[in-house]
Every structure is written in C-alpha cells, then in structure tokens.
Coordinates of C-alpha atoms in Angstrom, one line a residue:
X1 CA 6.0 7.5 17.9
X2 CA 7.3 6.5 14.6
X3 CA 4.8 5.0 12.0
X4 CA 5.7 3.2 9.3
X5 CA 2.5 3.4 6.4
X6 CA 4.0 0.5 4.1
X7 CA 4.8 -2.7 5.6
X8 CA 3.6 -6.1 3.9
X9 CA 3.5 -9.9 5.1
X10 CA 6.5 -11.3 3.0
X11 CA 7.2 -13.3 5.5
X12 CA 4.3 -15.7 5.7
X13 CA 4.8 -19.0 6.8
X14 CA 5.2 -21.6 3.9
X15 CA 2.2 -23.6 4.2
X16 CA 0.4 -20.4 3.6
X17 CA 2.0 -19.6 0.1
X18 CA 1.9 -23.1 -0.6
X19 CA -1.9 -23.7 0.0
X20 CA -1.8 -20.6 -2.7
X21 CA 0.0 -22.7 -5.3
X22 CA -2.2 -26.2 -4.7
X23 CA -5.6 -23.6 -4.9
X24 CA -4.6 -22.1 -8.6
X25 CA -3.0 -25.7 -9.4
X26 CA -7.0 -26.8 -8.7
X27 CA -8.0 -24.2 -10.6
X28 CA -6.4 -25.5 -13.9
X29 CA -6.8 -28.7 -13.3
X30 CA -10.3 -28.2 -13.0
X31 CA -10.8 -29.5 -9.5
X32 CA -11.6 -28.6 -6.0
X33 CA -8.9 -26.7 -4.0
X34 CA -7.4 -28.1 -0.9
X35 CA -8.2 -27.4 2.7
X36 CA -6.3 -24.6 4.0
X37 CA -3.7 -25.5 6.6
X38 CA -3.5 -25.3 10.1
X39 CA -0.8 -22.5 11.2
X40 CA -0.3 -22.4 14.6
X41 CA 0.3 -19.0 16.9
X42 CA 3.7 -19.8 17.5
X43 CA 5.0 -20.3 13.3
X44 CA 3.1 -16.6 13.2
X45 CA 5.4 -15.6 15.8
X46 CA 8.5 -16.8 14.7
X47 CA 7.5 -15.6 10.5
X48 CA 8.0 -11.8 11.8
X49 CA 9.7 -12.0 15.5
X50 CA 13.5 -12.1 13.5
X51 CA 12.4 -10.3 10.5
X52 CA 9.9 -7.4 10.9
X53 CA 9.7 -6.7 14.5
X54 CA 13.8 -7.0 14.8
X55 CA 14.2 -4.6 11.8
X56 CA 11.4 -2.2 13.3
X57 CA 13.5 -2.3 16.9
X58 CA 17.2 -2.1 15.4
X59 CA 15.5 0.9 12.6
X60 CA 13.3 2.6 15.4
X61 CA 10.2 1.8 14.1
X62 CA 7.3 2.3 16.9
X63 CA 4.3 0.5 14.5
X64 CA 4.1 -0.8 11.1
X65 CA 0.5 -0.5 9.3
X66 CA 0.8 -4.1 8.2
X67 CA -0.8 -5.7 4.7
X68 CA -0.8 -9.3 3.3
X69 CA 2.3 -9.6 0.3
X70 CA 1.4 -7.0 -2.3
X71 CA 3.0 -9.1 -5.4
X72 CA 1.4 -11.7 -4.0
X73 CA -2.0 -10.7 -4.5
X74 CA -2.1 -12.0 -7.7
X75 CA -5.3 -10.5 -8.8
X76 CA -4.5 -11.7 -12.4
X77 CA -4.4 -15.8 -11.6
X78 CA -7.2 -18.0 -10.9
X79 CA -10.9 -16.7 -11.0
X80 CA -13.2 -14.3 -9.0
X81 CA -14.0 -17.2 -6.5
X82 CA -9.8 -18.3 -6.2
X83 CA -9.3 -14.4 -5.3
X84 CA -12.2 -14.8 -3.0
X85 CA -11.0 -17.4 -0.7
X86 CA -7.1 -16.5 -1.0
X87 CA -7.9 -12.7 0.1
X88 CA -9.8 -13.9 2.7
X89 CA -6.9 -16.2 4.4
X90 CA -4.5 -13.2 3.3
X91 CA -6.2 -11.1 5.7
X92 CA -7.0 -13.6 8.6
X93 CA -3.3 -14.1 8.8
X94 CA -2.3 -10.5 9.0
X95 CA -5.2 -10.3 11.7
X96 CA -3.4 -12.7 13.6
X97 CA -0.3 -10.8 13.5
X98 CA -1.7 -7.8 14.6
X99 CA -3.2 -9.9 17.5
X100 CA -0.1 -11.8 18.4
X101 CA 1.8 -7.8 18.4
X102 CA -0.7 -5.5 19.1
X103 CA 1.7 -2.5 19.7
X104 CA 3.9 -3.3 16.5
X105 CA 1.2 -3.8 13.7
X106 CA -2.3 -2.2 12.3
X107 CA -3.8 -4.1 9.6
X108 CA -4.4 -3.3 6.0
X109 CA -6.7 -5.7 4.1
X110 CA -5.7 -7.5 0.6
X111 CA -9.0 -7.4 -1.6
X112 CA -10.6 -10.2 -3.5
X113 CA -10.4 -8.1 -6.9
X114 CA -10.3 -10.1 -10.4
X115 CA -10.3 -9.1 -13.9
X116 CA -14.3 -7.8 -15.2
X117 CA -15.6 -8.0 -11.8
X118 CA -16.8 -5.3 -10.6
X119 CA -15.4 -3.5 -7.6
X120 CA -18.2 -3.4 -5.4
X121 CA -17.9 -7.2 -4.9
X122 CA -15.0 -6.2 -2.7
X123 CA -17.1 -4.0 -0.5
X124 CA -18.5 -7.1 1.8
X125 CA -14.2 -7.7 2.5
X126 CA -13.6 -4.8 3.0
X127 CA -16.1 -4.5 5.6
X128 CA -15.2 -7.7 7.3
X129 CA -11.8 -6.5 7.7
X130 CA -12.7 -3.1 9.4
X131 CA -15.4 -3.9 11.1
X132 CA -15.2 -7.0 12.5
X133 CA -10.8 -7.5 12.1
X134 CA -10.1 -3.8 13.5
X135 CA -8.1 -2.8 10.0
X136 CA -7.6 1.0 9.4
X137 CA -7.4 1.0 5.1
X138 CA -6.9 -1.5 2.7
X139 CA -4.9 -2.2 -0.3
X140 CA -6.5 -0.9 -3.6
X141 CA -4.9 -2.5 -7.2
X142 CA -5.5 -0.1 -9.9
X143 CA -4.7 -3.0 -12.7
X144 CA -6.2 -5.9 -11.3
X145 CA -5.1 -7.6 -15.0
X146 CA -1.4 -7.4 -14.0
X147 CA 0.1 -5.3 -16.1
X148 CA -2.3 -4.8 -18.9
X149 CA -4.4 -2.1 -18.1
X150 CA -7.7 -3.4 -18.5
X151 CA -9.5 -1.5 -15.7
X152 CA -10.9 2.1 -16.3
X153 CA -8.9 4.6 -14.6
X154 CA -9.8 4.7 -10.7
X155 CA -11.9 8.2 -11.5
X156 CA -14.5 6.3 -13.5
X157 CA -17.9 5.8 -12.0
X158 CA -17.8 2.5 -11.8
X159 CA -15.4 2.6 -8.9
X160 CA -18.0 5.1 -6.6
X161 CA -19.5 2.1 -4.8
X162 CA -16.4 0.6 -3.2
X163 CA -15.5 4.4 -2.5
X164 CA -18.3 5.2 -1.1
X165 CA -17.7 2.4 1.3
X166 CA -14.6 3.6 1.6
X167 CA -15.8 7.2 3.4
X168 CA -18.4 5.6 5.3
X169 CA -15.9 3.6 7.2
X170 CA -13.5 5.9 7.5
X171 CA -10.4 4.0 5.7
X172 CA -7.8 4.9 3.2
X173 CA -6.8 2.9 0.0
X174 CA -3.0 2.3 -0.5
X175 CA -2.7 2.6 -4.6
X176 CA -0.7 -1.0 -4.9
X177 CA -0.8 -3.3 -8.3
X178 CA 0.3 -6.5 -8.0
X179 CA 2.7 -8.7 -9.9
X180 CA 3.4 -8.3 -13.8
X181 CA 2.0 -10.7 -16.0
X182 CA 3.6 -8.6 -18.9
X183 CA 6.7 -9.2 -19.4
X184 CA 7.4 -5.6 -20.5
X185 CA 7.2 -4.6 -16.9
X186 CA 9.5 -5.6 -14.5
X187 CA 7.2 -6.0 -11.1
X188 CA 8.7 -3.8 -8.7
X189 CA 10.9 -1.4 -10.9
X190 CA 8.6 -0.8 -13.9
X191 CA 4.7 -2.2 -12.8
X192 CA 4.7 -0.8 -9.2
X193 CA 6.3 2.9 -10.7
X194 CA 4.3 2.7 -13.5
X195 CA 1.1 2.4 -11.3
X196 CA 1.8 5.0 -8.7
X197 CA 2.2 7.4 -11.7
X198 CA -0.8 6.7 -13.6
X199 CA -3.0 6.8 -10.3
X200 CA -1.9 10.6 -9.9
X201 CA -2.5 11.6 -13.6
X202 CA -5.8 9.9 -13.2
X203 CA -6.9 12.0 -10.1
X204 CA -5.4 14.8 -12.0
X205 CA -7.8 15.0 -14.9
X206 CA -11.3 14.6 -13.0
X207 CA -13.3 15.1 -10.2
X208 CA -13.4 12.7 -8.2
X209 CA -12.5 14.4 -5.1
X210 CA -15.1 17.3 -6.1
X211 CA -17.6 13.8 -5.9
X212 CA -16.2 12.2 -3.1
X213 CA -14.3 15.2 -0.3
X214 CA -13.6 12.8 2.0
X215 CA -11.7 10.2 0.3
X216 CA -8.2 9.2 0.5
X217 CA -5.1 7.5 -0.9
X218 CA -1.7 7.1 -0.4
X219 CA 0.6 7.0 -3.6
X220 CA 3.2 4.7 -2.5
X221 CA 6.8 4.5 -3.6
X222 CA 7.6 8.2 -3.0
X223 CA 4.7 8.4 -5.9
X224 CA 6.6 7.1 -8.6
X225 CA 7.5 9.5 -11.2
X226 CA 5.5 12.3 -9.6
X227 CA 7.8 14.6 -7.6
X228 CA 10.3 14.0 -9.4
X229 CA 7.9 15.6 -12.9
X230 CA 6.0 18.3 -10.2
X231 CA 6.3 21.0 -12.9
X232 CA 4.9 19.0 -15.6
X233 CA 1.5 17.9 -13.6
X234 CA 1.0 21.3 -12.5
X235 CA 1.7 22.7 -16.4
X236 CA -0.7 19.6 -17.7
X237 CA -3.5 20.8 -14.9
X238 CA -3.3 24.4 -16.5
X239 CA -3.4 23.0 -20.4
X240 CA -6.1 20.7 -19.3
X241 CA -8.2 23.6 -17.6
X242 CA -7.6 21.7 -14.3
X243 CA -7.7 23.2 -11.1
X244 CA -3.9 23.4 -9.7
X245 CA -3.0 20.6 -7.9
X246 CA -2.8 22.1 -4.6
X247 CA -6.3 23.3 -4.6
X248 CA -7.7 19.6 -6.0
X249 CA -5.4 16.9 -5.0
X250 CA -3.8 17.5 -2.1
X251 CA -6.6 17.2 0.6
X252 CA -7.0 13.7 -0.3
X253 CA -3.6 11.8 -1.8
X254 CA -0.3 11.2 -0.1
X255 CA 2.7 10.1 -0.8
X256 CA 5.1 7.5 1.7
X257 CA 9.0 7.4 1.6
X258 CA 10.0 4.4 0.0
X259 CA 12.5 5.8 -2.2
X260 CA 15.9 4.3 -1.1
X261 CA 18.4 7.4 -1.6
X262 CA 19.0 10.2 -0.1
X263 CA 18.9 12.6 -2.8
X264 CA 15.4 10.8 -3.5
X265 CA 14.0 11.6 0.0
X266 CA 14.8 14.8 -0.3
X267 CA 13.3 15.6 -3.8
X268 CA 10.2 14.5 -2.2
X269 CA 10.6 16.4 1.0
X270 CA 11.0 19.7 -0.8
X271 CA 8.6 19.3 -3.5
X272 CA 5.6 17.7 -1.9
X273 CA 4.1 20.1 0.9
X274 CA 4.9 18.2 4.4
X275 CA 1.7 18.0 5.6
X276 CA 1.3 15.0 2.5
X277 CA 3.9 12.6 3.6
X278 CA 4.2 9.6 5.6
X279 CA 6.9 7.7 6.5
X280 CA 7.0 4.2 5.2
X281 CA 9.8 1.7 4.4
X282 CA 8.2 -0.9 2.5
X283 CA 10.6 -3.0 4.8
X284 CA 10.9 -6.5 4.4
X285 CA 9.6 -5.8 0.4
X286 CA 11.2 -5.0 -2.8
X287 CA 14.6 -4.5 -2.1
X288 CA 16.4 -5.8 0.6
X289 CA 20.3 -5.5 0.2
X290 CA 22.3 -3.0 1.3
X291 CA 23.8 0.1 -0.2
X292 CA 27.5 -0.2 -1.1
X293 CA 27.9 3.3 -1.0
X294 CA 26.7 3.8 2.5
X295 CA 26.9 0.4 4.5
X296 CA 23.2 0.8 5.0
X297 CA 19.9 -1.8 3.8
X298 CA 18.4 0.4 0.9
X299 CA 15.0 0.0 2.6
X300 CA 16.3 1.5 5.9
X301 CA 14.6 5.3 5.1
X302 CA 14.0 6.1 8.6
X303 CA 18.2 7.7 8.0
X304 CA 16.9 9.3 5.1
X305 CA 14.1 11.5 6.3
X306 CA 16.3 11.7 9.6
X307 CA 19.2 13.0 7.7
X308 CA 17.1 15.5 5.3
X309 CA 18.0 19.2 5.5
X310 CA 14.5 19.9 2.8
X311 CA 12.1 19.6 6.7
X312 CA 12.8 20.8 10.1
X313 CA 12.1 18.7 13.5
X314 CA 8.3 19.4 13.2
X315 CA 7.9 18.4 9.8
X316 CA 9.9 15.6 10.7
X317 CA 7.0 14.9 13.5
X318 CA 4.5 15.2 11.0
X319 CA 5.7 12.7 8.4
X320 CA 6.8 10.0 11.3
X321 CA 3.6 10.1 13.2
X322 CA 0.8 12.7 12.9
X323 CA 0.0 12.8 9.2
X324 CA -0.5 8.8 9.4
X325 CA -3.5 9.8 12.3
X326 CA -4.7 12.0 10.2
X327 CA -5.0 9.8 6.7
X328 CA -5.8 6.3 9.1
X329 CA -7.7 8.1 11.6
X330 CA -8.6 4.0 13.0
X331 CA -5.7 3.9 14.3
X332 CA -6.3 6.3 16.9
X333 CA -8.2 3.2 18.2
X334 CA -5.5 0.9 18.4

C-alpha cells in the first residue's frame, strides 16, 4: 500500500469557501454570520472524484491522509469564535469525504486556533474529530498570526495541554502555518519553508521530547531548509550543549516528500535516516503544473522516491507505507 501523509481539501465545493467569505464579511461588518449551506453527497463526490482520487489512481496512490485547505485556515482573520465555527465545518466536510471513500482517505482535523488564545481551547476539537469523526492527527499552525510570529515557539509550556491531549489520543500534529498576512513572505515558497524550519530549531534547543516521549510531528515539505543544513543543526546541538539530534529528535519528528525534484528527494533520502520519512505529495496543493524538464506535474513525487538510488526496495516500503502506521498508528483502524 502506498500512503500519502500530505493531502489537503483544495478542492471544496464553492458554497463552502463562500460561506467563509460571507462569515469574516459579518465579522467586519459587525453582524451575525450566515447559515451554513447545504452541500449535498453527490457535489462532495464530484469536488475530489476528477481531482484527488483520479490523480491518486493515475500516480498509484493507495490512501491519502486527507486535511481541510491548509492556506485556508486562516487562523489570522476573524476572531476566536469565526475560527471556531469555520474549523468546525472544515472538518465535517473532510469527514464526509472520508465517508463517501473510505478506502482512499483518513482524516486530519483543521484546529480552531486564533491569535492570544490559548491552545488548549483547541483540545475539545481535537477530540471531536478523533473521537467521535475517526481522524488519526491533526493539523498544528506554529504562527497562528500569519506570518508574524507572535506565538512562543512550540517547546514552551504553554503548548503542554494540547500536547498532552495529543499522547493520550494517540495522534500526530502535521507542523503546517497558514497563509501570510506579511507581505514579506510569500505563502507557500517563503511562510510554509520558513515554518518547517523554525519548528525543527525549536525542538532542537529544548526538551520537549525529554517532557513529552511519546509525542509526534511531521515536518512537512521535505522539512524545509533542514536536510538540506543537516551539518549545521548537528554543529548548533554541539555549541548549544544539545544532545545530537539522533539521540533527541528523531524518535518523535518526521519529515514527508514534498520536495518536487529529483535531486531534492534524494538529499533527503540520504541525509535523513529512512526509518523518518513518509511519502507525501501535497497533491492537489501548492504547485500544480508540470515540469518542463521532465514532462511530469511537479507534485507527482511518487517517480521521485521511486526513481532514488539514496534507499533500497525496503526503505522504499518503509517510506510508502509502514512508517505512516507507525507515526498515525489510527490508521491501523481504518
């Protein structure tokens, strides 16, 4: 079986995204949002039948661990209560997906994060969504104020309650910001990079993991700037008196293969130790044409990990199927 980690609802049906522009609409004008629409079975159906599930059948693809539209998330607009109700609908739709295709999708929850609220207001979602919608992680946004970094990094303290939440019901986070409201950072070349970056310093210089064994996260993106610097963070964890990275990080983040070249893959491949890879695509997400210089869609990197001399057939098992069992052990369920 062939598991794709990263997969994201860009595909919603309109009434959907527009019910999100008449709710933060409301919410500058002042007045109450309206009632969200009625989207039958069959516009679910058709939103991923000619998009997702064709790509996943012409790519190989067995099952896609399936999240509402990270860039949509917008954490940054509206209020705590507008985040609220739009996570909420996020997820119920990407439920329904996973009902209508039960062999193609596993759900990851969107979480009702806002600027200077604190995280464990998420818990009661997240909880919702594994318990009662079957989901096997969730969605966890570093920089809920879009690009300005007004969070404390993901080790501080005040994150331990929706963590703790997080080992109890046996989930992974998926490190993913939303959109930029800085205009310094491009969304999905700059902000997303950025992110995935900062995450792994973060985990780098404490102890959360010494805190919390059993807790996990997946650096997406091929983790940003990460393998690509694997000599710096191992010289900073020796000049910071850190443990090496191997010993402190690597029972508990992971890093998916959305990095859309060949040479890429295999950078990652050989630097980072199999065992902390999954296959992901991203696919349909943040780049969807395709490569001049091989005739293939960018986001197609089931041919690059296929086509990568830096693993052998059993690593190859390992970052196609097993090592997503072993991060999203609920899927085992499914």
């Amino acid at each position: 079986m062939i598991i794709d980690c990263h997969g994201h609802y860009t595909t919603a049906p309109a009434a959907h995204t527009q019910w999100r522009t008449a709710q933060l609409q409301a919410y500058d004008d002042g007045l109450t949002p309206p009632v969200y629409p009625t989207i039958s079975d069959d516009e679910i159906r058709d939103s991923v039948r000619d998009s997702q599930v064709r790509l996943m059948d012409e790519r190989g693809v067995d099952r896609t661990i399936f999240s509402p539209r990270a860039s949509a998330m917008g954490h940054h607009l509206g209020g705590a209560a507008e985040s609220a109700a739009w996570a909420t609908h996020c997820n119920d739709l990407v439920h329904r997906v996973c009902t209508l295709f039960p062999d193609r999708f596993a759900g990851v929850c969107q979480l009702p994060q806002s600027p200077g609220v604190p995280i464990e207001e998420s818990v009661a979602e997240l909880r919702r969504c594994v318990e009662e919608l079957g989901m096997v992680g969730c969605n966890l946004n570093p920089d809920p104020s879009g690009g300005h970094w007004a969070a404390p990094p993901l080790t501080d303290k005040s994150w331990y309650p929706f963590y703790e939440a997080m080992t109890e019901l046996d989930v992974p986070a998926m490190v993913h910001v939303s959109a930029s409201d800085n205009p310094v950072f491009h969304a999905t070349g700059a902000h997303y990079l950025n992110a995935d970056t900062t995450a792994f310093m973060q985990f780098l210089q404490a102890d959360l993991f010494t805190d919390l064994p059993a807790l996990r996260f997946v650096i997406p993106h091929g983790g940003g700037a990460v393998p690509y610097h694997w000599g710096r963070y191992r010289g900073l964890a020796d000049m910071l008196d850190r443990p090496p990275i191997e010993q402190a990080l690597l029972d508990n983040v992971f890093f998916d293969t959305c990095v859309y070249h060949q040479p890429g893959i295999d950078l990652l491949l050989d630097v980072v130790p199999t065992r902390n890879v999954l296959f992901g695509s991203e696919m349909v997400g943040a780049v969807r044409g395709v490569d001049p210089r091989t005739g293939h869609h960018f986001d197609d990197t089931r041919r690059y990990v296929d086509a990568s001399a830096s693993i052998d057939d059993d690593g190859r098992a390992a970052v196609f199927e097993t090592n997503a069992h072993r991060v999203y052990p609920r899927l085992a369920a499914r």
